[in-house]
Coordinates of N, CA and C in Angstrom, one line a residue:
Chain S
D1 N 174.4 107.7 114.6 CA 175.6 106.8 114.4 C 175.2 105.5 113.7
T2 N 176.0 105.1 112.7 CA 175.7 104.0 111.9 C 175.9 102.7 112.8
A3 N 175.0 101.8 112.8 CA 175.1 100.6 113.6 C 176.0 99.6 112.9
V4 N 175.7 99.3 111.7 CA 176.5 98.3 110.9 C 176.9 99.0 109.6
S5 N 178.2 99.2 109.4 CA 178.7 99.9 108.2 C 179.5 98.9 107.4
Q6 N 179.5 99.2 106.1 CA 180.3 98.4 105.1 C 181.0 99.4 104.2
T7 N 182.2 99.0 103.8 CA 182.9 99.7 102.8 C 183.6 98.7 101.8
P8 N 183.6 99.0 100.6 CA 183.0 100.2 99.9 C 181.5 99.9 99.6
K9 N 180.8 100.9 99.2 CA 179.4 100.8 98.9 C 179.3 100.1 97.4
Y10 N 180.2 100.5 96.6 CA 180.3 100.0 95.2 C 181.7 99.5 95.0
L11 N 181.8 98.4 94.3 CA 183.1 97.8 94.0 C 183.0 97.2 92.6
V12 N 183.8 97.8 91.6 CA 183.8 97.3 90.3 C 185.2 96.8 90.0
T13 N 185.3 95.6 89.5 CA 186.7 95.0 89.4 C 186.7 94.0 88.3
Q14 N 187.9 93.6 87.9 CA 188.0 92.7 86.8 C 188.0 91.2 87.3
M15 N 187.6 90.4 86.4 CA 187.6 88.9 86.7 C 189.1 88.5 87.1
G16 N 189.2 87.6 88.1 CA 190.5 87.1 88.5 C 191.2 87.9 89.6
N17 N 190.6 89.1 89.9 CA 191.2 89.9 90.9 C 190.8 89.4 92.3
D18 N 191.6 89.9 93.3 CA 191.2 89.6 94.7 C 190.8 90.9 95.4
K19 N 189.6 90.8 96.1 CA 189.1 92.0 96.7 C 188.6 91.7 98.1
S20 N 188.5 92.8 98.9 CA 187.9 92.6 100.3 C 186.8 93.7 100.5
I21 N 185.9 93.3 101.3 CA 184.8 94.1 101.7 C 184.9 94.2 103.3
K22 N 184.8 95.4 103.8 CA 185.0 95.5 105.3 C 183.6 95.8 105.9
C23 N 183.5 95.2 107.1 CA 182.2 95.4 107.9 C 182.6 95.7 109.3
E24 N 181.9 96.7 109.9 CA 182.1 97.0 111.3 C 180.7 97.2 111.9
Q25 N 180.6 96.8 113.1 CA 179.3 97.0 113.9 C 179.7 97.6 115.3
N26 N 179.0 98.6 115.6 CA 179.2 99.3 116.9 C 178.1 99.0 117.9
L27 N 177.5 97.9 117.8 CA 176.4 97.5 118.6 C 176.8 96.6 119.8
G28 N 178.0 96.2 119.8 CA 178.5 95.3 120.8 C 177.9 93.9 120.6
H29 N 177.5 93.5 119.4 CA 176.9 92.2 119.2 C 178.0 91.1 119.2
D30 N 177.5 89.9 119.4 CA 178.4 88.8 119.5 C 178.6 88.1 118.2
T31 N 177.6 88.2 117.3 CA 177.6 87.4 116.1 C 177.5 88.3 114.9
M32 N 178.3 88.0 113.9 CA 178.2 88.7 112.6 C 178.0 87.8 111.4
Y33 N 177.5 88.3 110.4 CA 177.1 87.5 109.2 C 177.4 88.2 107.9
W34 N 177.6 87.3 106.9 CA 177.7 87.8 105.5 C 176.6 87.1 104.7
Y35 N 175.9 87.9 103.9 CA 174.9 87.4 103.0 C 175.2 87.9 101.6
K36 N 174.7 87.1 100.6 CA 174.8 87.5 99.2 C 173.4 87.6 98.7
Q37 N 173.1 88.7 98.0 CA 171.8 88.9 97.4 C 172.0 89.0 95.9
D38 N 171.4 88.1 95.2 CA 171.5 88.0 93.8 C 170.6 89.0 93.1
S39 N 170.6 88.9 91.8 CA 169.8 89.9 91.0 C 168.3 89.6 91.2
K40 N 167.9 88.4 91.6 CA 166.5 88.2 91.8 C 166.1 88.4 93.3
K41 N 167.0 89.1 94.0 CA 166.7 89.5 95.4 C 166.8 88.3 96.4
F42 N 167.2 87.2 96.0 CA 167.3 86.1 96.9 C 168.5 86.3 97.8
L43 N 168.2 86.2 99.1 CA 169.3 86.5 100.1 C 169.8 85.2 100.7
K44 N 171.1 84.9 100.5 CA 171.6 83.7 100.9 C 172.7 83.9 102.0
I45 N 172.6 83.2 103.1 CA 173.6 83.3 104.1 C 174.9 82.7 103.6
M46 N 176.0 83.3 103.8 CA 177.3 82.8 103.5 C 178.1 82.3 104.7
F47 N 178.2 83.2 105.7 CA 178.9 82.9 106.9 C 178.2 83.5 108.1
S48 N 178.3 82.8 109.2 CA 178.0 83.4 110.5 C 179.1 83.2 111.4
Y49 N 179.5 84.1 112.2 CA 180.7 84.0 113.0 C 180.5 84.8 114.3
N50 N 180.9 84.1 115.4 CA 181.1 84.7 116.7 C 182.4 84.3 117.2
N51 N 182.8 84.7 118.4 CA 184.1 84.5 118.8 C 184.4 83.0 119.2
K52 N 183.3 82.2 119.0 CA 183.5 80.8 119.3 C 183.4 79.9 118.1
E53 N 182.7 80.4 117.1 CA 182.4 79.4 116.0 C 182.2 80.2 114.7
L54 N 182.7 79.6 113.6 CA 182.5 80.0 112.3 C 181.6 79.0 111.6
I55 N 180.4 79.4 111.2 CA 179.6 78.5 110.4 C 179.6 78.9 109.0
I56 N 179.9 78.0 108.1 CA 180.1 78.2 106.7 C 179.0 77.6 105.9
N57 N 178.3 78.3 105.1 CA 177.4 77.7 104.2 C 178.2 76.8 103.2
E58 N 177.8 75.6 103.2 CA 178.6 74.6 102.4 C 178.6 74.9 100.9
T59 N 177.7 75.7 100.5 CA 177.6 76.0 99.0 C 178.5 77.2 98.6
V60 N 179.1 77.8 99.6 CA 180.0 79.0 99.3 C 181.4 78.5 98.9
P61 N 181.9 79.0 97.7 CA 183.2 78.5 97.3 C 184.3 78.9 98.3
N62 N 185.3 78.2 98.3 CA 186.4 78.5 99.2 C 187.2 79.7 98.8
R63 N 186.8 80.3 97.7 CA 187.5 81.6 97.3 C 187.0 82.7 98.2
F64 N 185.9 82.4 98.9 CA 185.4 83.4 99.9 C 185.9 83.0 101.3
S65 N 186.4 84.0 102.0 CA 186.8 83.7 103.4 C 186.6 84.9 104.3
P66 N 186.0 84.7 105.4 CA 185.8 85.8 106.4 C 187.0 85.9 107.3
K67 N 187.3 87.2 107.6 CA 188.4 87.5 108.5 C 187.9 88.4 109.6
S68 N 188.1 88.0 110.9 CA 187.6 88.8 112.0 C 188.7 89.3 112.9
P69 N 189.2 90.5 112.7 CA 190.4 91.0 113.5 C 189.9 91.2 114.9
D70 N 188.7 91.5 115.1 CA 188.2 91.7 116.5 C 186.6 91.5 116.5
K71 N 186.0 91.6 117.6 CA 184.6 91.3 117.7 C 183.7 92.2 116.9
A72 N 184.2 93.4 116.6 CA 183.4 94.4 116.0 C 183.5 94.4 114.4
H73 N 184.4 93.5 114.0 CA 184.7 93.5 112.5 C 184.6 92.1 111.9
L74 N 184.0 92.0 110.8 CA 184.1 90.8 110.0 C 184.2 91.2 108.5
N75 N 185.4 91.0 108.0 CA 185.7 91.4 106.6 C 185.5 90.2 105.7
L76 N 185.2 90.4 104.5 CA 185.0 89.3 103.5 C 186.1 89.5 102.5
H77 N 186.9 88.4 102.3 CA 187.9 88.4 101.3 C 187.4 87.4 100.2
I78 N 187.6 87.9 99.0 CA 187.2 87.1 97.8 C 188.4 87.0 96.9
N79 N 188.8 85.8 96.6 CA 190.0 85.5 95.7 C 189.5 85.1 94.3
S80 N 190.3 85.5 93.3 CA 190.0 85.0 91.9 C 188.5 85.3 91.6
L81 N 188.1 86.5 91.6 CA 186.7 86.9 91.3 C 186.2 86.3 90.0
E82 N 185.0 85.9 90.0 CA 184.3 85.4 88.8 C 183.1 86.3 88.5
L83 N 182.6 86.2 87.3 CA 181.5 86.9 86.8 C 180.3 86.7 87.7
G84 N 180.1 85.4 88.1 CA 179.0 85.0 89.0 C 179.0 85.6 90.4
D85 N 180.1 86.2 90.7 CA 180.2 86.8 92.1 C 179.5 88.1 92.1
S86 N 179.2 88.6 91.0 CA 178.5 89.9 91.0 C 177.2 89.8 91.7
A87 N 177.0 90.7 92.7 CA 175.8 90.6 93.6 C 176.0 91.8 94.6
V88 N 175.0 91.9 95.4 CA 175.1 92.8 96.6 C 175.4 91.9 97.8
Y89 N 176.4 92.3 98.5 CA 176.8 91.6 99.7 C 176.4 92.4 101.0
F90 N 175.7 91.8 101.9 CA 175.3 92.4 103.1 C 176.0 91.8 104.3
C91 N 176.4 92.7 105.2 CA 176.9 92.3 106.5 C 175.8 92.5 107.5
A92 N 175.7 91.7 108.5 CA 174.7 91.9 109.5 C 175.3 91.4 110.9
S93 N 174.6 91.8 111.9 CA 175.0 91.4 113.3 C 173.8 91.1 114.1
S94 N 174.0 90.3 115.1 CA 172.9 90.1 116.1 C 173.5 89.9 117.5
Q95 N 172.7 90.2 118.5 CA 173.3 90.1 119.9 C 173.5 88.6 120.3
D96 N 172.6 87.8 119.9 CA 172.7 86.4 120.3 C 172.5 85.5 119.1
G97 N 173.6 85.1 118.5 CA 173.5 84.3 117.3 C 173.1 82.9 117.5
T98 N 173.3 82.3 118.7 CA 173.1 80.9 118.9 C 171.6 80.6 118.9
S99 N 170.8 81.5 119.5 CA 169.3 81.3 119.5 C 168.6 82.0 118.4
G100 N 169.3 83.1 117.9 CA 168.6 83.8 116.9 C 167.4 84.5 117.3
S101 N 167.2 84.6 118.6 CA 165.9 85.2 119.1 C 165.9 86.7 118.9
N102 N 167.1 87.3 118.7 CA 167.1 88.7 118.5 C 167.3 89.0 117.1
E103 N 166.8 90.2 116.8 CA 166.8 90.7 115.4 C 168.2 90.8 114.8
Q104 N 168.3 90.8 113.6 CA 169.6 91.0 112.9 C 169.6 92.5 112.4
F105 N 170.7 93.1 112.5 CA 170.9 94.5 112.0 C 171.8 94.4 110.8
F106 N 171.3 95.0 109.7 CA 172.0 94.9 108.4 C 172.8 96.1 108.1
G107 N 173.9 95.9 107.4 CA 174.6 97.1 106.8 C 173.9 97.5 105.5
P108 N 174.4 98.6 104.9 CA 173.7 99.1 103.7 C 174.0 98.3 102.4
G109 N 175.0 97.4 102.5 CA 175.3 96.6 101.3 C 176.4 97.1 100.5
T110 N 177.1 96.2 99.8 CA 178.2 96.5 98.9 C 177.8 95.8 97.6
R111 N 177.7 96.7 96.5 CA 177.3 96.2 95.2 C 178.6 95.8 94.5
L112 N 178.9 94.6 94.3 CA 180.1 94.1 93.6 C 179.7 93.8 92.1
T113 N 180.5 94.4 91.3 CA 180.3 94.1 89.8 C 181.7 93.6 89.3
V114 N 181.6 92.4 88.8 CA 182.8 91.8 88.2 C 182.7 91.8 86.7
L115 N 183.7 92.4 86.1 CA 183.7 92.6 84.6 C 184.6 91.6 83.9
Chain Q
S1 N 169.4 75.1 102.3 CA 168.2 75.1 101.4 C 167.2 76.2 101.8
Q2 N 166.5 76.7 100.8 CA 165.6 77.8 101.1 C 164.5 77.3 102.0
Q3 N 164.1 78.1 103.0 CA 163.1 77.7 103.9 C 161.8 78.4 103.6
G4 N 161.8 79.7 103.7 CA 160.6 80.5 103.6 C 160.3 80.8 102.1
E5 N 159.0 80.8 101.8 CA 158.6 81.2 100.5 C 157.5 82.2 100.6
E6 N 157.7 83.4 100.1 CA 156.7 84.4 100.3 C 155.7 84.4 99.1
D7 N 154.5 84.8 99.4 CA 153.5 84.9 98.3 C 152.6 86.1 98.6
P8 N 152.3 86.9 97.7 CA 152.7 86.8 96.3 C 154.1 87.3 96.1
Q9 N 154.7 87.1 94.9 CA 156.0 87.7 94.6 C 156.0 89.2 94.5
A10 N 154.8 89.7 94.0 CA 154.7 91.2 93.8 C 153.2 91.5 94.1
L11 N 153.1 92.7 94.7 CA 151.8 93.2 95.1 C 151.7 94.7 94.9
S12 N 150.6 95.1 94.3 CA 150.5 96.5 94.0 C 149.1 97.0 94.5
I13 N 149.1 97.9 95.4 CA 147.8 98.4 96.0 C 147.8 99.9 96.0
Q14 N 146.6 100.4 96.3 CA 146.4 101.9 96.4 C 146.7 102.3 97.9
E15 N 147.2 103.5 98.0 CA 147.4 104.0 99.4 C 146.1 103.9 100.2
G16 N 146.2 103.5 101.4 CA 145.1 103.4 102.3 C 144.5 102.0 102.4
E17 N 144.8 101.2 101.4 CA 144.4 99.8 101.4 C 145.3 99.0 102.3
N18 N 144.8 97.8 102.6 CA 145.6 96.8 103.4 C 146.4 95.9 102.5
A19 N 147.6 95.6 102.9 CA 148.4 94.6 102.2 C 148.7 93.4 103.0
T20 N 148.5 92.3 102.4 CA 148.7 91.0 103.1 C 149.7 90.2 102.3
M21 N 150.8 89.7 103.0 CA 151.8 88.9 102.4 C 151.9 87.6 103.2
N22 N 152.1 86.5 102.5 CA 152.2 85.2 103.2 C 153.5 84.6 103.0
C23 N 153.8 83.7 104.0 CA 155.1 83.0 104.0 C 154.8 81.6 104.4
S24 N 155.4 80.7 103.6 CA 155.3 79.3 104.0 C 156.7 78.7 104.2
Y25 N 156.8 77.8 105.0 CA 158.1 77.2 105.3 C 157.9 75.7 105.5
K26 N 159.1 75.0 105.6 CA 159.0 73.5 105.4 C 159.3 72.7 106.7
T27 N 160.2 73.2 107.5 CA 160.5 72.5 108.7 C 160.0 73.2 110.0
S28 N 160.1 72.5 111.1 CA 159.7 73.2 112.4 C 160.7 74.3 112.7
I29 N 160.2 75.3 113.3 CA 160.9 76.6 113.6 C 161.0 77.0 115.0
N30 N 162.0 77.7 115.4 CA 162.0 78.4 116.7 C 161.2 79.7 116.7
N31 N 161.5 80.5 115.6 CA 160.8 81.7 115.4 C 160.8 82.1 114.0
L32 N 159.9 83.0 113.6 CA 159.8 83.6 112.3 C 159.9 85.1 112.4
Q33 N 160.7 85.7 111.5 CA 160.9 87.1 111.5 C 160.5 87.7 110.2
W34 N 160.0 88.9 110.2 CA 159.7 89.7 109.0 C 160.7 90.9 108.9
Y35 N 161.2 91.1 107.7 CA 162.1 92.2 107.4 C 161.6 93.0 106.2
R36 N 162.0 94.2 106.2 CA 161.7 95.1 105.0 C 163.0 95.6 104.4
Q37 N 163.0 95.7 103.1 CA 164.1 96.2 102.4 C 163.7 97.2 101.4
N38 N 164.1 98.5 101.6 CA 163.9 99.5 100.7 C 164.9 99.4 99.6
S39 N 164.6 99.9 98.4 CA 165.4 99.8 97.2 C 166.8 100.3 97.5
G40 N 167.8 99.5 97.3 CA 169.2 99.9 97.5 C 169.7 100.0 98.9
R41 N 168.9 99.4 99.8 CA 169.2 99.5 101.2 C 169.4 98.1 101.8
G42 N 169.8 98.1 103.1 CA 169.9 96.8 103.8 C 168.5 96.5 104.4
L43 N 168.4 95.3 104.9 CA 167.1 94.9 105.5 C 166.9 95.5 106.9
V44 N 165.7 95.7 107.2 CA 165.3 96.3 108.5 C 164.4 95.3 109.2
H45 N 164.7 94.9 110.4 CA 163.8 94.0 111.1 C 162.5 94.7 111.5
L46 N 161.4 94.0 111.2 CA 160.0 94.5 111.5 C 159.4 93.9 112.8
I47 N 159.4 92.6 112.8 CA 158.7 91.9 113.9 C 159.2 90.4 114.0
L48 N 159.2 89.9 115.1 CA 159.5 88.5 115.4 C 158.4 87.8 116.1
I49 N 158.0 86.6 115.6 CA 157.0 85.8 116.3 C 157.6 84.5 116.6
R50 N 157.4 84.0 117.9 CA 157.9 82.8 118.3 C 157.0 81.6 117.9
S51 N 157.5 80.4 118.0 CA 156.7 79.3 117.5 C 155.5 79.0 118.4
N52 N 155.5 79.5 119.6 CA 154.4 79.3 120.5 C 153.4 80.5 120.6
E53 N 153.7 81.4 119.7 CA 152.8 82.6 119.5 C 151.9 82.4 118.3
R54 N 150.8 83.0 118.3 CA 149.9 82.9 117.1 C 149.7 84.2 116.4
E55 N 149.9 85.3 117.2 CA 149.6 86.6 116.6 C 150.4 87.7 117.3
K56 N 151.0 88.7 116.5 CA 151.7 89.8 117.2 C 151.3 91.1 116.4
H57 N 151.3 92.2 117.1 CA 151.0 93.4 116.5 C 152.2 94.4 116.8
S58 N 152.4 95.3 115.8 CA 153.4 96.4 116.0 C 152.9 97.5 115.1
G59 N 152.3 98.5 115.7 CA 151.8 99.6 114.9 C 150.8 99.2 113.9
R60 N 151.1 99.5 112.7 CA 150.2 99.1 111.6 C 150.4 97.6 111.1
L61 N 151.3 97.0 111.7 CA 151.7 95.6 111.3 C 151.0 94.6 112.2
R62 N 150.5 93.5 111.5 CA 150.0 92.4 112.2 C 150.6 91.1 111.6
V63 N 151.1 90.3 112.5 CA 151.7 89.0 112.0 C 151.0 87.9 112.6
T64 N 150.7 86.9 111.8 CA 150.1 85.6 112.4 C 151.0 84.5 112.1
L65 N 150.9 83.5 112.8 CA 151.7 82.2 112.6 C 150.8 81.0 112.9
D66 N 150.8 80.2 111.9 CA 150.1 78.9 112.0 C 151.1 77.8 111.8
T67 N 151.5 77.2 112.9 CA 152.6 76.2 112.8 C 152.0 74.9 112.3
S68 N 150.7 74.7 112.4 CA 150.2 73.4 111.8 C 150.2 73.5 110.3
K69 N 150.1 74.7 109.8 CA 150.1 74.8 108.3 C 151.5 75.3 107.8
K70 N 152.4 75.5 108.8 CA 153.7 76.0 108.5 C 153.6 77.3 107.6
S71 N 152.9 78.3 108.1 CA 152.7 79.5 107.4 C 152.6 80.7 108.3
S72 N 152.9 81.8 107.7 CA 152.7 83.1 108.5 C 152.2 84.1 107.5
S73 N 151.6 85.1 108.0 CA 151.1 86.3 107.2 C 151.5 87.6 107.8
L74 N 151.8 88.5 107.0 CA 152.1 89.9 107.4 C 151.0 90.8 106.8
L75 N 150.3 91.5 107.7 CA 149.3 92.4 107.3 C 149.8 93.8 107.6
I76 N 149.8 94.7 106.6 CA 150.0 96.1 106.8 C 148.7 96.8 106.5
T77 N 148.2 97.5 107.6 CA 147.0 98.2 107.4 C 147.2 99.7 107.0
A78 N 146.2 100.2 106.3 CA 146.2 101.6 105.9 C 147.6 102.0 105.3
S79 N 147.9 101.3 104.2 CA 149.2 101.4 103.7 C 149.5 102.8 103.2
R80 N 150.8 103.1 103.2 CA 151.3 104.4 102.7 C 152.3 104.2 101.6
A81 N 152.5 105.3 100.8 CA 153.5 105.2 99.8 C 154.9 104.8 100.3
A82 N 155.2 105.2 101.5 CA 156.5 104.9 102.2 C 156.6 103.4 102.5
D83 N 155.5 102.7 102.5 CA 155.6 101.2 102.7 C 156.1 100.4 101.5
T84 N 156.2 101.1 100.4 CA 156.8 100.5 99.2 C 158.2 99.9 99.5
A85 N 158.3 98.6 99.3 CA 159.6 98.0 99.7 C 159.4 96.5 99.3
S86 N 160.5 95.7 99.6 CA 160.4 94.3 99.5 C 160.3 93.8 100.9
Y87 N 159.5 92.8 101.2 CA 159.3 92.2 102.5 C 159.7 90.7 102.5
F88 N 160.5 90.4 103.5 CA 161.1 89.1 103.5 C 160.7 88.4 104.8
C89 N 160.3 87.1 104.8 CA 160.2 86.4 106.0 C 161.5 85.6 106.2
A90 N 161.8 85.3 107.4 CA 163.1 84.5 107.7 C 162.7 83.6 108.9
T91 N 163.2 82.4 108.8 CA 162.9 81.4 109.8 C 164.2 80.9 110.5
L92 N 164.0 80.7 111.8 CA 165.1 80.1 112.6 C 164.7 78.7 113.0
S93 N 165.6 77.8 112.7 CA 165.3 76.4 113.1 C 166.6 75.9 113.8
G94 N 166.4 75.4 115.0 CA 167.6 74.8 115.7 C 168.6 75.9 115.9
N95 N 169.9 75.5 115.7 CA 171.0 76.4 115.8 C 171.5 76.9 114.5
T96 N 170.7 76.7 113.5 CA 171.2 77.2 112.2 C 170.8 78.7 112.0
P97 N 171.6 79.4 111.2 CA 171.3 80.8 111.0 C 170.0 81.0 110.3
L98 N 169.5 82.3 110.4 CA 168.2 82.6 109.7 C 168.3 82.2 108.2
V99 N 167.1 81.7 107.7 CA 167.0 81.5 106.3 C 165.9 82.3 105.8
F100 N 166.2 83.1 104.8 CA 165.3 84.1 104.2 C 164.6 83.5 103.0
G101 N 163.4 84.0 102.8 CA 162.6 83.7 101.6 C 163.0 84.7 100.5
K102 N 162.3 84.6 99.3 CA 162.7 85.4 98.2 C 162.0 86.8 98.2
G103 N 161.1 87.0 99.1 CA 160.5 88.3 99.3 C 159.3 88.6 98.5
T104 N 158.5 89.5 99.0 CA 157.4 90.1 98.2 C 157.6 91.5 98.0
R105 N 157.5 91.9 96.7 CA 157.7 93.3 96.3 C 156.4 94.0 96.4
L106 N 156.3 95.0 97.4 CA 155.1 95.7 97.6 C 155.2 97.1 97.0
S107 N 154.2 97.5 96.2 CA 154.2 98.8 95.6 C 152.9 99.5 96.1
V108 N 153.0 100.6 96.8 CA 151.8 101.3 97.3 C 151.7 102.6 96.4
I109 N 150.6 102.7 95.7 CA 150.5 103.8 94.8 C 149.7 104.9 95.4
A110 N 150.2 106.1 95.4 CA 149.6 107.3 96.0 C 148.4 107.8 95.2

């Protein structure tokens, strides 16, 4: 069984479009995350979210917004896509996000290409 | 801001050799974690070392932590071709989310 799943795996779209990436975890974890990995493999936290608190990386444009319909899902919505948004986006989850003492489980990633 | 910095950026060794990767960070931490990323895949947690620990082992992995130097090392002994991947350190400070370094690309040649 897949612990953290993301859809789609690949997403190719035109500049200016709005798109969403879905993430689901079946681990019963309290906290979920979104990361962006650029072409140089640098992994940057975008959001962390549990049922109590959303922490936003201040460098993330407000065109990006997380939506959590329930504890097991954290979807990423991106409005007005730009060329620089092209990257691989990873969803992750952990049991205890406040202390971070537990490991994070990552999804397989979504490769977004903006043309 | 970026916390961990791995060194070297890339490492190429022969199968059977040991591989050592280093991570330096800037601020005090609660713990430091190492992750592996195979090409085209998500990251996989390898090992976590807390700020009051100096060394941890897991199979062929050995991690050390020197808080006075703000550095950690990951040693993979008797490397295998399957160890080829990128390795990232990640630090936890206070209540902030994990901050990842840029990673070390390890190539193990059979």
